[in-house]
Amino acid sequence: MYFTSLFSAGIAALSGLVLARSLASALSIPGTAVTSLEPHGNAFVSLPQFTALLNKYTSNHIQLLPYFAFHHPQDTSTVYHRDDRNRTIGIDFADVNRRIVRSLRFEWHFHLENKIDNIIVEDYSVDDQPTLVRVMHAYGYEYPMVYWIKSKQGLVDCRMKGQGEYDTMYVRLVHEAKFFGLSNVSAWDGSSIRLVPGPKIDSASTF
Ligand SMILES: *[C@@H]1O[C@H](CO)[C@@H](O)[C@H](O)[C@H]1NC(C)=O
Ligand SMILES: *[C@@H]1O[C@H](CO)[C@@H](O)[C@H](O)[C@H]1NC(C)=O
């Protein structure tokens, strides 16, 4: 009896491990690994763990992995606003009652053709601070090397190592003194506006 239960506990632990491993691979992105960079050595961070941390830090507004994108809140429809050069200057997300619950605003660079300078993500339904993205461009560089995401949680400092289409990105959560290295991240071109399914905006706080 004793041995049997030990044995089945061992099987349970083993299948737990196998499950965890297959979950991890289901959630993994080819070639991307997140490493926490510590003064006394580096530690592996799972993608779900990193994504959860980043979602918290950006108020569920922005995705970095596998590519830079904005969350499209569940159960909302989009209305695009464009300028006279047909560039997107705003996207409104309306709920089923046609109330705008979130807006994205894009400010385009004055000199550089087709590069975004500033982005504001604002949830109207909750008493929240907007999330701001400030993009630093350099002449002759296709991909912005640095951008800052400032939310009510703090500042996220994102830096690309080089100009590769896939490159290493360094992410610093400034107010938590956390620093991560992300390998093989699809570099944002500073102009594409991509939406990915995001969580529903908490209706309890809707006005
Ligand atoms: C980087 O990611 C891309 C897209 O996910 C993948 O096709 C490529 O094989 C990866 N490269 C490396 C070196 O892992
Ligand atoms: C403006 O851009 C959108 C999206 O790319 C496209 O569907 C639309 O046809 C464009 N309009 C004009 C007038 O070029």
Short mmCIF file of N, CA, C and O in Angstrom, two decimals, residues 65-168:
data_model
loop_
_atom_site.label_atom_id
_atom_site.label_comp_id
_atom_site.label_asym_id
_atom_site.label_seq_id
_atom_site.Cartn_x
_atom_site.Cartn_y
_atom_site.Cartn_z
N LEU A 65 5.67 40.69 -27.19
CA LEU A 65 6.04 39.40 -27.77
C LEU A 65 4.81 38.71 -28.35
O LEU A 65 3.77 38.72 -27.71
N PRO A 66 4.92 38.07 -29.49
CA PRO A 66 6.11 37.96 -30.34
C PRO A 66 6.37 39.21 -31.17
O PRO A 66 7.41 39.27 -31.82
N TYR A 67 5.47 40.17 -31.16
CA TYR A 67 5.70 41.42 -31.90
C TYR A 67 4.92 42.52 -31.20
O TYR A 67 4.01 42.28 -30.40
N PHE A 68 5.28 43.76 -31.51
CA PHE A 68 4.66 44.93 -30.90
C PHE A 68 3.23 45.08 -31.44
O PHE A 68 3.01 45.10 -32.65
N ALA A 69 2.28 45.17 -30.52
CA ALA A 69 0.88 45.27 -30.93
C ALA A 69 0.05 45.87 -29.80
O ALA A 69 0.52 45.98 -28.66
N PHE A 70 -1.15 46.25 -30.15
CA PHE A 70 -2.07 46.82 -29.17
C PHE A 70 -3.20 45.84 -28.90
O PHE A 70 -3.68 45.19 -29.84
N HIS A 71 -3.64 45.78 -27.67
CA HIS A 71 -4.74 44.89 -27.32
C HIS A 71 -6.06 45.48 -27.80
O HIS A 71 -6.36 46.65 -27.56
N HIS A 72 -6.81 44.64 -28.48
CA HIS A 72 -8.16 44.99 -28.91
C HIS A 72 -9.10 44.41 -27.86
O HIS A 72 -9.27 43.19 -27.81
N PRO A 73 -9.70 45.25 -27.01
CA PRO A 73 -10.51 44.69 -25.91
C PRO A 73 -11.64 43.81 -26.45
O PRO A 73 -12.25 44.14 -27.48
N GLN A 74 -11.87 42.74 -25.74
CA GLN A 74 -12.93 41.79 -26.12
C GLN A 74 -14.28 42.51 -26.20
O GLN A 74 -14.55 43.43 -25.42
N ASP A 75 -15.11 42.10 -27.14
CA ASP A 75 -16.47 42.63 -27.32
C ASP A 75 -16.50 44.12 -27.66
O ASP A 75 -17.40 44.85 -27.24
N THR A 76 -15.51 44.56 -28.41
CA THR A 76 -15.56 45.94 -28.89
C THR A 76 -15.35 45.94 -30.40
O THR A 76 -14.76 45.02 -30.96
N SER A 77 -15.86 47.00 -31.04
CA SER A 77 -15.62 47.17 -32.47
C SER A 77 -14.74 48.39 -32.67
O SER A 77 -14.66 49.26 -31.79
N THR A 78 -14.08 48.46 -33.81
CA THR A 78 -13.10 49.53 -34.03
C THR A 78 -13.61 50.57 -35.02
O THR A 78 -14.34 50.25 -35.96
N VAL A 79 -13.21 51.80 -34.78
CA VAL A 79 -13.44 52.89 -35.72
C VAL A 79 -12.08 53.55 -35.95
O VAL A 79 -11.43 53.97 -35.00
N TYR A 80 -11.65 53.58 -37.21
CA TYR A 80 -10.34 54.16 -37.54
C TYR A 80 -10.50 55.62 -37.95
O TYR A 80 -11.44 55.98 -38.65
N HIS A 81 -9.55 56.42 -37.54
CA HIS A 81 -9.48 57.82 -37.97
C HIS A 81 -8.19 58.00 -38.74
O HIS A 81 -7.14 57.54 -38.29
N ARG A 82 -8.27 58.65 -39.90
CA ARG A 82 -7.07 58.81 -40.73
C ARG A 82 -6.85 60.27 -41.08
O ARG A 82 -7.80 61.05 -41.11
N ASP A 83 -5.60 60.60 -41.37
CA ASP A 83 -5.30 61.98 -41.76
C ASP A 83 -5.36 62.11 -43.29
O ASP A 83 -5.70 61.16 -43.98
N ASP A 84 -5.00 63.30 -43.80
CA ASP A 84 -5.13 63.54 -45.24
C ASP A 84 -4.12 62.72 -46.05
O ASP A 84 -4.20 62.66 -47.27
N ARG A 85 -3.16 62.09 -45.37
CA ARG A 85 -2.24 61.18 -46.07
C ARG A 85 -2.62 59.72 -45.80
O ARG A 85 -1.83 58.84 -46.04
N ASN A 86 -3.81 59.55 -45.29
CA ASN A 86 -4.36 58.22 -45.01
C ASN A 86 -3.55 57.45 -43.97
O ASN A 86 -3.49 56.23 -43.98
N ARG A 87 -2.92 58.16 -43.07
CA ARG A 87 -2.24 57.49 -41.96
C ARG A 87 -3.21 57.40 -40.80
O ARG A 87 -4.01 58.32 -40.57
N THR A 88 -3.15 56.31 -40.07
CA THR A 88 -4.05 56.15 -38.92
C THR A 88 -3.61 57.10 -37.81
O THR A 88 -2.46 57.05 -37.37
N ILE A 89 -4.51 57.96 -37.41
CA ILE A 89 -4.19 58.85 -36.30
C ILE A 89 -4.98 58.48 -35.05
O ILE A 89 -4.69 58.98 -33.96
N GLY A 90 -5.96 57.60 -35.23
CA GLY A 90 -6.70 57.17 -34.05
C GLY A 90 -7.48 55.91 -34.32
O GLY A 90 -7.87 55.63 -35.46
N ILE A 91 -7.65 55.12 -33.27
CA ILE A 91 -8.56 53.98 -33.32
C ILE A 91 -9.41 54.05 -32.06
O ILE A 91 -8.87 54.16 -30.95
N ASP A 92 -10.72 54.05 -32.26
CA ASP A 92 -11.63 54.00 -31.11
C ASP A 92 -12.21 52.60 -31.00
O ASP A 92 -12.53 51.98 -32.02
N PHE A 93 -12.33 52.13 -29.78
CA PHE A 93 -12.95 50.84 -29.52
C PHE A 93 -14.29 51.10 -28.85
O PHE A 93 -14.35 51.70 -27.77
N ALA A 94 -15.36 50.65 -29.51
CA ALA A 94 -16.70 50.91 -28.98
C ALA A 94 -17.31 49.61 -28.46
O ALA A 94 -17.14 48.55 -29.07
N ASP A 95 -18.00 49.71 -27.35
CA ASP A 95 -18.65 48.51 -26.79
C ASP A 95 -19.98 48.25 -27.51
O ASP A 95 -20.32 48.95 -28.48
N VAL A 96 -20.71 47.25 -27.06
CA VAL A 96 -21.95 46.87 -27.76
C VAL A 96 -22.99 47.99 -27.73
O VAL A 96 -23.87 48.04 -28.57
N ASN A 97 -22.87 48.90 -26.76
CA ASN A 97 -23.79 50.05 -26.70
C ASN A 97 -23.25 51.26 -27.46
O ASN A 97 -23.72 52.37 -27.28
N ARG A 98 -22.22 51.01 -28.26
CA ARG A 98 -21.57 52.03 -29.08
C ARG A 98 -20.92 53.14 -28.28
O ARG A 98 -20.71 54.25 -28.75
N ARG A 99 -20.61 52.82 -27.05
CA ARG A 99 -19.84 53.78 -26.25
C ARG A 99 -18.37 53.49 -26.47
O ARG A 99 -17.95 52.32 -26.48
N ILE A 100 -17.59 54.55 -26.61
CA ILE A 100 -16.15 54.35 -26.79
C ILE A 100 -15.54 54.08 -25.42
O ILE A 100 -15.67 54.89 -24.50
N VAL A 101 -14.92 52.91 -25.31
CA VAL A 101 -14.34 52.52 -24.02
C VAL A 101 -12.82 52.67 -24.01
O VAL A 101 -12.21 52.76 -22.96
N ARG A 102 -12.25 52.67 -25.20
CA ARG A 102 -10.78 52.87 -25.28
C ARG A 102 -10.46 53.61 -26.56
O ARG A 102 -11.15 53.44 -27.57
N SER A 103 -9.44 54.42 -26.51
CA SER A 103 -8.97 55.03 -27.76
C SER A 103 -7.46 54.92 -27.84
O SER A 103 -6.77 54.92 -26.82
N LEU A 104 -6.97 54.81 -29.07
CA LEU A 104 -5.54 54.90 -29.37
C LEU A 104 -5.36 56.17 -30.18
O LEU A 104 -6.15 56.43 -31.09
N ARG A 105 -4.34 56.94 -29.86
CA ARG A 105 -4.02 58.12 -30.65
C ARG A 105 -2.58 58.04 -31.09
O ARG A 105 -1.71 57.67 -30.29
N PHE A 106 -2.35 58.38 -32.36
CA PHE A 106 -1.00 58.28 -32.91
C PHE A 106 -0.55 59.64 -33.43
O PHE A 106 -1.28 60.31 -34.16
N GLU A 107 0.65 60.01 -33.02
CA GLU A 107 1.25 61.24 -33.51
C GLU A 107 2.42 60.85 -34.40
O GLU A 107 3.32 60.13 -33.95
N TRP A 108 2.38 61.31 -35.63
CA TRP A 108 3.41 60.89 -36.60
C TRP A 108 4.56 61.88 -36.60
O TRP A 108 4.36 63.08 -36.38
N HIS A 109 5.73 61.37 -36.90
CA HIS A 109 6.95 62.19 -36.89
C HIS A 109 6.84 63.31 -37.93
O HIS A 109 6.36 63.09 -39.05
N PHE A 110 7.31 64.47 -37.56
CA PHE A 110 7.16 65.65 -38.41
C PHE A 110 8.02 65.54 -39.67
O PHE A 110 7.60 65.94 -40.75
N HIS A 111 9.21 65.00 -39.55
CA HIS A 111 10.13 64.94 -40.69
C HIS A 111 10.22 63.54 -41.30
O HIS A 111 10.22 63.40 -42.51
N LEU A 112 10.34 62.54 -40.42
CA LEU A 112 10.52 61.19 -40.95
C LEU A 112 9.21 60.70 -41.55
O LEU A 112 8.15 60.82 -40.94
N GLU A 113 9.31 60.14 -42.74
CA GLU A 113 8.15 59.62 -43.44
C GLU A 113 7.64 58.37 -42.71
O GLU A 113 8.41 57.45 -42.46
N ASN A 114 6.36 58.37 -42.37
CA ASN A 114 5.75 57.16 -41.84
C ASN A 114 6.40 56.57 -40.61
O ASN A 114 6.64 55.36 -40.53
N LYS A 115 6.73 57.42 -39.65
CA LYS A 115 7.19 56.91 -38.36
C LYS A 115 6.35 57.55 -37.26
O LYS A 115 6.05 58.75 -37.32
N ILE A 116 5.98 56.73 -36.32
CA ILE A 116 5.16 57.20 -35.20
C ILE A 116 6.07 57.69 -34.08
O ILE A 116 7.06 57.04 -33.74
N ASP A 117 5.72 58.85 -33.56
CA ASP A 117 6.49 59.48 -32.48
C ASP A 117 5.93 59.16 -31.10
O ASP A 117 6.67 58.83 -30.19
N ASN A 118 4.62 59.35 -30.99
CA ASN A 118 3.95 59.21 -29.70
C ASN A 118 2.63 58.47 -29.87
O ASN A 118 1.96 58.63 -30.88
N ILE A 119 2.31 57.70 -28.85
CA ILE A 119 1.05 56.96 -28.85
C ILE A 119 0.40 57.17 -27.47
O ILE A 119 1.11 57.15 -26.45
N ILE A 120 -0.89 57.36 -27.48
CA ILE A 120 -1.64 57.44 -26.23
C ILE A 120 -2.72 56.38 -26.25
O ILE A 120 -3.48 56.29 -27.22
N VAL A 121 -2.77 55.56 -25.21
CA VAL A 121 -3.83 54.56 -25.06
C VAL A 121 -4.64 54.98 -23.84
O VAL A 121 -4.09 55.09 -22.73
N GLU A 122 -5.92 55.20 -24.05
CA GLU A 122 -6.73 55.72 -22.95
C GLU A 122 -8.02 54.92 -22.80
O GLU A 122 -8.73 54.72 -23.78
N ASP A 123 -8.27 54.48 -21.59
CA ASP A 123 -9.54 53.81 -21.28
C ASP A 123 -10.48 54.85 -20.67
O ASP A 123 -10.19 55.40 -19.62
N TYR A 124 -11.61 55.10 -21.34
CA TYR A 124 -12.52 56.14 -20.85
C TYR A 124 -13.42 55.63 -19.75
O TYR A 124 -13.94 56.39 -18.96
N SER A 125 -13.63 54.31 -19.76
CA SER A 125 -14.63 53.77 -18.85
C SER A 125 -14.10 53.58 -17.43
O SER A 125 -14.86 53.37 -16.51
N VAL A 126 -12.80 53.61 -17.29
CA VAL A 126 -12.24 53.45 -15.96
C VAL A 126 -11.44 54.69 -15.60
O VAL A 126 -10.90 55.37 -16.47
N ASP A 127 -11.40 54.99 -14.35
CA ASP A 127 -10.70 56.17 -13.88
C ASP A 127 -9.21 55.85 -13.85
O ASP A 127 -8.65 55.49 -12.83
N ASP A 128 -8.62 55.93 -15.02
CA ASP A 128 -7.26 55.42 -15.20
C ASP A 128 -6.38 56.46 -15.86
O ASP A 128 -6.86 57.30 -16.60
N GLN A 129 -5.10 56.30 -15.62
CA GLN A 129 -4.17 57.13 -16.36
C GLN A 129 -3.93 56.49 -17.72
O GLN A 129 -3.89 55.28 -17.83
N PRO A 130 -3.75 57.32 -18.75
CA PRO A 130 -3.44 56.74 -20.06
C PRO A 130 -2.05 56.10 -20.06
O PRO A 130 -1.22 56.41 -19.22
N THR A 131 -1.85 55.20 -21.01
CA THR A 131 -0.52 54.65 -21.26
C THR A 131 0.08 55.43 -22.43
O THR A 131 -0.58 55.64 -23.44
N LEU A 132 1.30 55.86 -22.24
CA LEU A 132 1.97 56.66 -23.27
C LEU A 132 3.15 55.88 -23.81
O LEU A 132 3.88 55.24 -23.04
N VAL A 133 3.32 55.94 -25.13
CA VAL A 133 4.50 55.33 -25.75
C VAL A 133 5.25 56.44 -26.46
O VAL A 133 4.68 57.16 -27.28
N ARG A 134 6.52 56.58 -26.11
CA ARG A 134 7.37 57.58 -26.74
C ARG A 134 8.43 56.82 -27.53
O ARG A 134 9.11 55.96 -26.97
N VAL A 135 8.51 57.11 -28.82
CA VAL A 135 9.39 56.34 -29.70
C VAL A 135 10.57 57.21 -30.13
O VAL A 135 10.37 58.34 -30.60
N MET A 136 11.76 56.70 -29.94
CA MET A 136 12.97 57.44 -30.35
C MET A 136 13.46 56.90 -31.68
O MET A 136 13.86 55.74 -31.78
N HIS A 137 13.45 57.76 -32.69
CA HIS A 137 13.93 57.36 -34.02
C HIS A 137 15.28 57.99 -34.29
O HIS A 137 15.60 59.04 -33.76
N ALA A 138 16.03 57.34 -35.13
CA ALA A 138 17.29 57.94 -35.58
C ALA A 138 17.27 57.89 -37.09
O ALA A 138 16.78 56.92 -37.69
N TYR A 139 17.77 58.94 -37.72
CA TYR A 139 17.79 59.00 -39.18
C TYR A 139 18.59 57.82 -39.73
O TYR A 139 19.64 57.48 -39.21
N GLY A 140 18.06 57.21 -40.76
CA GLY A 140 18.76 56.11 -41.40
C GLY A 140 18.55 54.76 -40.74
O GLY A 140 19.06 53.76 -41.22
N TYR A 141 17.80 54.74 -39.64
CA TYR A 141 17.52 53.48 -38.97
C TYR A 141 16.08 53.09 -39.26
O TYR A 141 15.17 53.89 -39.06
N GLU A 142 15.91 51.86 -39.72
CA GLU A 142 14.54 51.43 -40.02
C GLU A 142 13.74 51.20 -38.74
O GLU A 142 12.60 51.60 -38.62
N TYR A 143 14.38 50.50 -37.79
CA TYR A 143 13.66 50.12 -36.58
C TYR A 143 14.03 51.06 -35.43
O TYR A 143 15.21 51.31 -35.21
N PRO A 144 13.03 51.59 -34.72
CA PRO A 144 13.38 52.41 -33.56
C PRO A 144 14.17 51.58 -32.55
O PRO A 144 13.84 50.44 -32.29
N MET A 145 15.24 52.17 -32.06
CA MET A 145 16.12 51.44 -31.14
C MET A 145 15.59 51.48 -29.72
O MET A 145 15.88 50.61 -28.92
N VAL A 146 14.88 52.56 -29.41
CA VAL A 146 14.42 52.75 -28.03
C VAL A 146 12.97 53.21 -28.04
O VAL A 146 12.59 54.05 -28.86
N TYR A 147 12.17 52.63 -27.18
CA TYR A 147 10.89 53.26 -26.88
C TYR A 147 10.53 53.06 -25.42
O TYR A 147 10.91 52.08 -24.80
N TRP A 148 9.83 54.04 -24.92
CA TRP A 148 9.42 54.02 -23.53
C TRP A 148 7.92 53.86 -23.47
O TRP A 148 7.17 54.52 -24.18
N ILE A 149 7.48 52.98 -22.61
CA ILE A 149 6.05 52.81 -22.37
C ILE A 149 5.81 53.25 -20.94
O ILE A 149 6.37 52.68 -20.00
N LYS A 150 4.99 54.28 -20.80
CA LYS A 150 4.73 54.81 -19.46
C LYS A 150 3.27 54.58 -19.13
O LYS A 150 2.38 55.09 -19.80
N SER A 151 3.02 53.75 -18.12
CA SER A 151 1.66 53.51 -17.68
C SER A 151 1.54 53.93 -16.23
O SER A 151 2.51 54.37 -15.62
N LYS A 152 0.34 53.74 -15.68
CA LYS A 152 0.17 54.10 -14.26
C LYS A 152 1.04 53.22 -13.37
O LYS A 152 1.32 53.58 -12.23
N GLN A 153 1.46 52.05 -13.88
CA GLN A 153 2.28 51.14 -13.08
C GLN A 153 3.74 51.55 -13.05
O GLN A 153 4.49 51.10 -12.19
N GLY A 154 4.14 52.32 -14.05
CA GLY A 154 5.55 52.68 -14.10
C GLY A 154 6.05 52.75 -15.53
O GLY A 154 5.25 52.77 -16.47
N LEU A 155 7.35 52.78 -15.64
CA LEU A 155 7.98 52.99 -16.94
C LEU A 155 8.63 51.70 -17.42
O LEU A 155 9.34 51.03 -16.67
N VAL A 156 8.36 51.36 -18.69
CA VAL A 156 9.01 50.21 -19.33
C VAL A 156 9.95 50.77 -20.40
O VAL A 156 9.51 51.49 -21.30
N ASP A 157 11.21 50.48 -20.26
CA ASP A 157 12.23 50.97 -21.19
C ASP A 157 12.60 49.80 -22.11
O ASP A 157 13.10 48.78 -21.66
N CYS A 158 12.31 49.95 -23.41
CA CYS A 158 12.57 48.87 -24.38
C CYS A 158 13.69 49.31 -25.32
O CYS A 158 13.60 50.39 -25.90
N ARG A 159 14.69 48.48 -25.43
CA ARG A 159 15.81 48.80 -26.32
C ARG A 159 16.16 47.62 -27.20
O ARG A 159 16.31 46.50 -26.70
N MET A 160 16.32 47.88 -28.48
CA MET A 160 16.77 46.83 -29.39
C MET A 160 18.28 46.85 -29.42
O MET A 160 18.91 47.90 -29.36
N LYS A 161 18.86 45.64 -29.55
CA LYS A 161 20.31 45.54 -29.58
C LYS A 161 20.87 46.08 -30.89
O LYS A 161 21.88 46.75 -30.92
N GLY A 162 20.17 45.77 -31.98
CA GLY A 162 20.68 46.18 -33.29
C GLY A 162 19.54 46.47 -34.24
O GLY A 162 18.45 46.82 -33.81
N GLN A 163 19.79 46.31 -35.53
CA GLN A 163 18.79 46.62 -36.54
C GLN A 163 18.30 45.38 -37.27
O GLN A 163 17.84 45.48 -38.40
N GLY A 164 18.43 44.23 -36.64
CA GLY A 164 17.95 43.01 -37.29
C GLY A 164 16.43 42.97 -37.29
O GLY A 164 15.78 43.56 -36.43
N GLU A 165 15.89 42.26 -38.29
CA GLU A 165 14.44 42.08 -38.33
C GLU A 165 13.97 41.32 -37.08
O GLU A 165 12.90 41.56 -36.54
N TYR A 166 14.81 40.36 -36.65
CA TYR A 166 14.64 39.70 -35.35
C TYR A 166 15.91 40.01 -34.57
O TYR A 166 17.01 39.78 -35.06
N ASP A 167 15.73 40.55 -33.39
CA ASP A 167 16.92 40.93 -32.64
C ASP A 167 16.66 40.80 -31.15
O ASP A 167 15.53 40.54 -30.73
N THR A 168 17.71 40.99 -30.39
CA THR A 168 17.57 40.95 -28.94
C THR A 168 16.97 42.26 -28.46
O THR A 168 17.33 43.34 -28.95
#
